[in-house]
PDB file of C-alpha atoms in Angstrom:
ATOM      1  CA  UNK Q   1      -6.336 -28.867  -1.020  1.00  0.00           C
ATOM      2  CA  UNK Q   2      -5.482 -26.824  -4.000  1.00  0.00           C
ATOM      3  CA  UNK Q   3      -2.619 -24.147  -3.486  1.00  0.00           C
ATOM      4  CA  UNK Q   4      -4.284 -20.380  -3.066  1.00  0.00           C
ATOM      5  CA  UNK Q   5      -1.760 -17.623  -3.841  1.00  0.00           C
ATOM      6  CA  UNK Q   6      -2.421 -13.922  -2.637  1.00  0.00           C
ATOM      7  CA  UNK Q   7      -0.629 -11.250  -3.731  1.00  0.00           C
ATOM      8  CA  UNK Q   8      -0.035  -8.572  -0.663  1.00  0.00           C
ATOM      9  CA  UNK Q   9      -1.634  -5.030  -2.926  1.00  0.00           C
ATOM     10  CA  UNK Q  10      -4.630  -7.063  -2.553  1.00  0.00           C
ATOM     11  CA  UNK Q  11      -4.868  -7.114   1.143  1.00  0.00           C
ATOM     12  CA  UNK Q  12      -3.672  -3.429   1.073  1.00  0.00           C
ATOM     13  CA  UNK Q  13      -6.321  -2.687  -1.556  1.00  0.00           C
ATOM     14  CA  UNK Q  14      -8.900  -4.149   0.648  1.00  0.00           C
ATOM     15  CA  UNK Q  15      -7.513  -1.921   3.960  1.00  0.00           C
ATOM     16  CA  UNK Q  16      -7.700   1.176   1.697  1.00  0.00           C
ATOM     17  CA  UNK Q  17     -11.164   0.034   1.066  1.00  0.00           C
ATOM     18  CA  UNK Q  18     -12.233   0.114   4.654  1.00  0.00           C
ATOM     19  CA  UNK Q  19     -10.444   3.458   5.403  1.00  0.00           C
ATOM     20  CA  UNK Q  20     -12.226   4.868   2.465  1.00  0.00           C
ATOM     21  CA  UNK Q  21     -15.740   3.620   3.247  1.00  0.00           C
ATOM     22  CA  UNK Q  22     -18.751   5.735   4.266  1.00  0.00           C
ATOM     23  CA  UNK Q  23     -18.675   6.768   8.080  1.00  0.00           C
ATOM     24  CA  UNK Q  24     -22.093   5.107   8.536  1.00  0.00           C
ATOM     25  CA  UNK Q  25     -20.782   1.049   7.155  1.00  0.00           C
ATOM     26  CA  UNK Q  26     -19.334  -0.804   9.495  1.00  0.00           C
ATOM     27  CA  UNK Q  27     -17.868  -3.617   7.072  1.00  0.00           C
ATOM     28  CA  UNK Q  28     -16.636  -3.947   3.341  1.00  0.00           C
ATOM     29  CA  UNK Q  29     -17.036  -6.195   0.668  1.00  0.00           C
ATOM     30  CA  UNK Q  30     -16.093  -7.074  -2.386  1.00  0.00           C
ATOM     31  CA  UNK Q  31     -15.099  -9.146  -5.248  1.00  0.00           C
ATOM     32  CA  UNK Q  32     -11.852 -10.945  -5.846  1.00  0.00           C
ATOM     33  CA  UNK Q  33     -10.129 -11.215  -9.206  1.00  0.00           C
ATOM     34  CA  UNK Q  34      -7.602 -13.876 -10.194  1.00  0.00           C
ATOM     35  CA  UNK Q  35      -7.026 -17.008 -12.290  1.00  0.00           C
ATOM     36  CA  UNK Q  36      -7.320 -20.510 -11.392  1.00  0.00           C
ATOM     37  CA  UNK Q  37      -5.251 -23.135 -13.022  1.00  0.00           C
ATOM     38  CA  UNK Q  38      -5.292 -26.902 -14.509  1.00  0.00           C
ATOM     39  CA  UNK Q  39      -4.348 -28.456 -11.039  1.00  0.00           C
ATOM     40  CA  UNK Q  40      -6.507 -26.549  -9.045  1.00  0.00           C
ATOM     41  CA  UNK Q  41      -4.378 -23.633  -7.710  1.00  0.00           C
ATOM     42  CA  UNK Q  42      -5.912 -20.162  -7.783  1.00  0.00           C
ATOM     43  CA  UNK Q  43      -3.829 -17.047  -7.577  1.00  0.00           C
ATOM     44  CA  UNK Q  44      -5.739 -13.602  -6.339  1.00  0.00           C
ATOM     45  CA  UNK Q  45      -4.297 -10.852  -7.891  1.00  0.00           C
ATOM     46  CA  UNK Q  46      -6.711  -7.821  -7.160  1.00  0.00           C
ATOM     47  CA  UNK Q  47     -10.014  -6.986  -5.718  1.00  0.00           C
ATOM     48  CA  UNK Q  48     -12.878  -5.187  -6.272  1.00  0.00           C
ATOM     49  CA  UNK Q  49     -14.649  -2.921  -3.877  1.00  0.00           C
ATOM     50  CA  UNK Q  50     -18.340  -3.023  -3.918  1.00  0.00           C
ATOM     51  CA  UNK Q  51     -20.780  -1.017  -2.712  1.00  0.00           C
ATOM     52  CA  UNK Q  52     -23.321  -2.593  -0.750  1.00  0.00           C
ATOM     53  CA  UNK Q  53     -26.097  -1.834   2.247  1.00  0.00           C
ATOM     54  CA  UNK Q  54     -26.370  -4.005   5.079  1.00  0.00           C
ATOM     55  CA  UNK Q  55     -28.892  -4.437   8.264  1.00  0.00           C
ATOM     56  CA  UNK Q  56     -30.430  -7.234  10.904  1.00  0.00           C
ATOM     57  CA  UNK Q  57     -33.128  -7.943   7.857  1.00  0.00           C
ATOM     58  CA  UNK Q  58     -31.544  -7.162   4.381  1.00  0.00           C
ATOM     59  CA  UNK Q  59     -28.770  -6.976   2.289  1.00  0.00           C
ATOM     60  CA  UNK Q  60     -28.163  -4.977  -0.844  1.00  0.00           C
ATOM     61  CA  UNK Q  61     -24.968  -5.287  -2.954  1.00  0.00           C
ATOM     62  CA  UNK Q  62     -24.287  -3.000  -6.303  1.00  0.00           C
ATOM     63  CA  UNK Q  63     -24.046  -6.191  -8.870  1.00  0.00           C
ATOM     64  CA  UNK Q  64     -24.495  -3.461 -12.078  1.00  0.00           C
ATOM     65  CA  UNK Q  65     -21.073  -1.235 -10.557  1.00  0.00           C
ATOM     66  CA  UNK Q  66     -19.402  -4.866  -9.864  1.00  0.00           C
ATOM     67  CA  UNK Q  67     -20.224  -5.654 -13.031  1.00  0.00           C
ATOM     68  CA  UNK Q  68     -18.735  -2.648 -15.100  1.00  0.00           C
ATOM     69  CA  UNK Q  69     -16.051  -2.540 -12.769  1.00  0.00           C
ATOM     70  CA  UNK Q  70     -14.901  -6.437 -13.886  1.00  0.00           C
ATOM     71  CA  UNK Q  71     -15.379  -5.489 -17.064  1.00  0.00           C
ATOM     72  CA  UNK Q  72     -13.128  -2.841 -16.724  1.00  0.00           C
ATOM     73  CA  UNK Q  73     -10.345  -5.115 -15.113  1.00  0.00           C
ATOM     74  CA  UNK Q  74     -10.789  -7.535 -17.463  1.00  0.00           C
ATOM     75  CA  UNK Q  75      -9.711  -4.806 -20.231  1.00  0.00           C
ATOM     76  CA  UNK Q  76      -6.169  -5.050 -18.784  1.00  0.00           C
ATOM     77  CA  UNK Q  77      -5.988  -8.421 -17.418  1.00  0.00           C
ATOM     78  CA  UNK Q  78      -8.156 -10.418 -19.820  1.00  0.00           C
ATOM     79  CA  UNK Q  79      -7.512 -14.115 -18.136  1.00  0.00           C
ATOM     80  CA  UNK Q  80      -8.913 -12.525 -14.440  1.00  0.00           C
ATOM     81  CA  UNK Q  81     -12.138 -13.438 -13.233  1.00  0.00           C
ATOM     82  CA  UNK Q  82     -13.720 -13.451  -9.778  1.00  0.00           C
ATOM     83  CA  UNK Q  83     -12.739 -16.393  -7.976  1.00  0.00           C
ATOM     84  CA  UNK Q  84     -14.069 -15.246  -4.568  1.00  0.00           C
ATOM     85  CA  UNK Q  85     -15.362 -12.083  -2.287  1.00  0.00           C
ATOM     86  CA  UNK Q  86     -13.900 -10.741   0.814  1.00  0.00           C
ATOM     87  CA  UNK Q  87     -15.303  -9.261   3.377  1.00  0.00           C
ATOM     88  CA  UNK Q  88     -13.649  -7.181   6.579  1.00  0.00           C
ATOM     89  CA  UNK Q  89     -16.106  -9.278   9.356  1.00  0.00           C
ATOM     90  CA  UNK Q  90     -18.442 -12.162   9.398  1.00  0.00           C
ATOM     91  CA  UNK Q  91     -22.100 -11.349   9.682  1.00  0.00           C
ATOM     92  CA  UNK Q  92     -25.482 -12.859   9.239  1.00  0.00           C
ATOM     93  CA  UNK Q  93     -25.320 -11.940   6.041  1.00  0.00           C
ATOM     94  CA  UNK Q  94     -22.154 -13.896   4.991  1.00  0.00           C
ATOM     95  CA  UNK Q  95     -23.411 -17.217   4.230  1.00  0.00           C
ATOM     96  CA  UNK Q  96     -25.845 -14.961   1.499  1.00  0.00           C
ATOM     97  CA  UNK Q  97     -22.874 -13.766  -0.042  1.00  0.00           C
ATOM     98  CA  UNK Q  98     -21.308 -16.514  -0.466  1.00  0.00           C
ATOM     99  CA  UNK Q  99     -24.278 -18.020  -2.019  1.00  0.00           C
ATOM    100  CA  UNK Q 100     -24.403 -14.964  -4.468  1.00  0.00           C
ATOM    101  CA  UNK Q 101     -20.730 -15.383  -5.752  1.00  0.00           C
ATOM    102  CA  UNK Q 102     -20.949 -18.917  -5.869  1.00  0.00           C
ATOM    103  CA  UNK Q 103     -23.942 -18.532  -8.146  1.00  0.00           C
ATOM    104  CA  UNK Q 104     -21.328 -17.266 -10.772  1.00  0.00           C
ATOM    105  CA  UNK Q 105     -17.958 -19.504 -10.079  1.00  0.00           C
ATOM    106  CA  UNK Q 106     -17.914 -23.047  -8.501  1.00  0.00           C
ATOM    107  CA  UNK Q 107     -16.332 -23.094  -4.746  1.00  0.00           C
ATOM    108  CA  UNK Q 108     -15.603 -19.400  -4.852  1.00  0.00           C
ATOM    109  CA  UNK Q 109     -13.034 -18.793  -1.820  1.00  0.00           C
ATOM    110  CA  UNK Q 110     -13.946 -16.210   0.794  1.00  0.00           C
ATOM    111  CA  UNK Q 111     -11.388 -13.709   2.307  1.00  0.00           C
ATOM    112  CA  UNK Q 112     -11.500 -12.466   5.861  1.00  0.00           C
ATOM    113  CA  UNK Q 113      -9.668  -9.363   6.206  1.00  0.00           C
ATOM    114  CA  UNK Q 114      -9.032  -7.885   9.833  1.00  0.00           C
ATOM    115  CA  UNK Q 115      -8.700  -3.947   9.466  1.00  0.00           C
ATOM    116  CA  UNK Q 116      -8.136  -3.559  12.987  1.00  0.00           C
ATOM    117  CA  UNK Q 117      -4.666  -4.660  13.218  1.00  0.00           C
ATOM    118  CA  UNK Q 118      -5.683  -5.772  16.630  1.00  0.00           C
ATOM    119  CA  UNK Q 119      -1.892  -6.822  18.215  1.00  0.00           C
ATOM    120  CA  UNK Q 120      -0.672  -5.287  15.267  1.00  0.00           C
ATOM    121  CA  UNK Q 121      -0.629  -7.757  12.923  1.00  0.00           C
ATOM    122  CA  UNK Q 122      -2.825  -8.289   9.852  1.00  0.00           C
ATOM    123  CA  UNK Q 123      -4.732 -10.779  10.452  1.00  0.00           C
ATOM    124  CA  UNK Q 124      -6.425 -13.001   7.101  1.00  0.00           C
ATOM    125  CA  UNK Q 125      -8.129 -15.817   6.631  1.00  0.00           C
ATOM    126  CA  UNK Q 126      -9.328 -17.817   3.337  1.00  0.00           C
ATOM    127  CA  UNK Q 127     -12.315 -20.044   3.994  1.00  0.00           C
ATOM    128  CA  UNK Q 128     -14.252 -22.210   1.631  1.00  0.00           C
ATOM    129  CA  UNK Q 129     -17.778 -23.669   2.348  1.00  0.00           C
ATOM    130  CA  UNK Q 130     -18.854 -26.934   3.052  1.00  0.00           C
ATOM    131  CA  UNK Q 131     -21.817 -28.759   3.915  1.00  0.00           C
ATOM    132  CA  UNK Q 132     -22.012 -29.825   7.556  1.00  0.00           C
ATOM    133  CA  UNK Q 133     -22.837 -33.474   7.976  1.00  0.00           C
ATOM    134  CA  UNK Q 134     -23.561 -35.965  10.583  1.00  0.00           C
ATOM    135  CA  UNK Q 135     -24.169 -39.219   9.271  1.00  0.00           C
ATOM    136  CA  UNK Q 136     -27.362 -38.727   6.404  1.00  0.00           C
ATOM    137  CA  UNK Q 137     -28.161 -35.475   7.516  1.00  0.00           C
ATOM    138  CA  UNK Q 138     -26.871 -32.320   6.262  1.00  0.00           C
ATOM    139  CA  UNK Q 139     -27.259 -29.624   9.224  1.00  0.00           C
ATOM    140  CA  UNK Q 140     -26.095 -26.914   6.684  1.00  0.00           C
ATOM    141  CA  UNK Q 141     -23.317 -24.992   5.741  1.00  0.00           C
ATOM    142  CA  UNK Q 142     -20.466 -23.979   7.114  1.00  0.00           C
ATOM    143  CA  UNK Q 143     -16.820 -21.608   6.551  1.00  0.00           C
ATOM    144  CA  UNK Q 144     -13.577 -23.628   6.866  1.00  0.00           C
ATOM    145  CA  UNK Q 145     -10.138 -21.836   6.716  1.00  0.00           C
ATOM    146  CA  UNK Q 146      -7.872 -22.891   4.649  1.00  0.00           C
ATOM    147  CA  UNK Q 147      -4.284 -22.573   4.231  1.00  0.00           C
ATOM    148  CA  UNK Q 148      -2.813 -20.214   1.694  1.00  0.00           C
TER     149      UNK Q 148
END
């Protein structure tokens, strides 16, 4: 597995995303910016917030203030792109995410951010998704974690 690099003002950027959200949202998303090199390794070195609406039967996410926002990034750090989203909890709606930044970027990686400090510690994850299999059949996908 290729070597993922975080830099810490990302996971902070991410808490001060969920302190600063609207009363009424229980979760945050957004996108992650960073650079991925010849041998695989990928190196996160900021995130995007985005705005997004969430229930039982829909989601809506702000592509057109993503969108201008990267744009804006990529001003001052021209060789960032997305290479993932992050959320602060898994839903039913993560697996749709996913799908919608992977339909940008190959194998974008996912970021599970804890803002609870439950124990007080910080508690992330990085998962990738992979098809389930057993034997022929492919029962769908799934998140793994993976080490960064």
């Amino acid at each position: 597995m290729p070597k993922i690099r975080v830099d810490p003002v990302v996971c902070f950027s991410i808490l001060d995303h969920y302190v600063r959200r609207n009363e009424t949202q229980e979760s945050v998303i957004g996108a992650l910016m960073g650079s991925k090199s010849h041998d695989g390794s990928m190196e996160v070195r900021s995130s995007i917030p985005v705005p997004h609406t969430e229930g039982e039967e829909h989601l809506s996410v702000d592509v057109e203030f993503q969108r201008i926002m990267k744009e804006m990034h990529q001003k001052v750090a021209s060789k960032d792109f997305i290479v993932g989203w992050y959320s602060s909890s898994y839903t039913e709606n993560s697996q749709s995410l996913h799908d919608f930044y992977g339909g940008s970027i190959p194998n974008p990686i996912h970021m599970l951010i804890d803002p609870t400090l439950k124990g007080g510690l910080l508690n992330v994850k990085i998962l990738v998704s992979q098809n389930l299999q057993l034997g022929e059949t492919t029962l769908g996908p799934f998140f793994r974690e993976v080490p960064f």
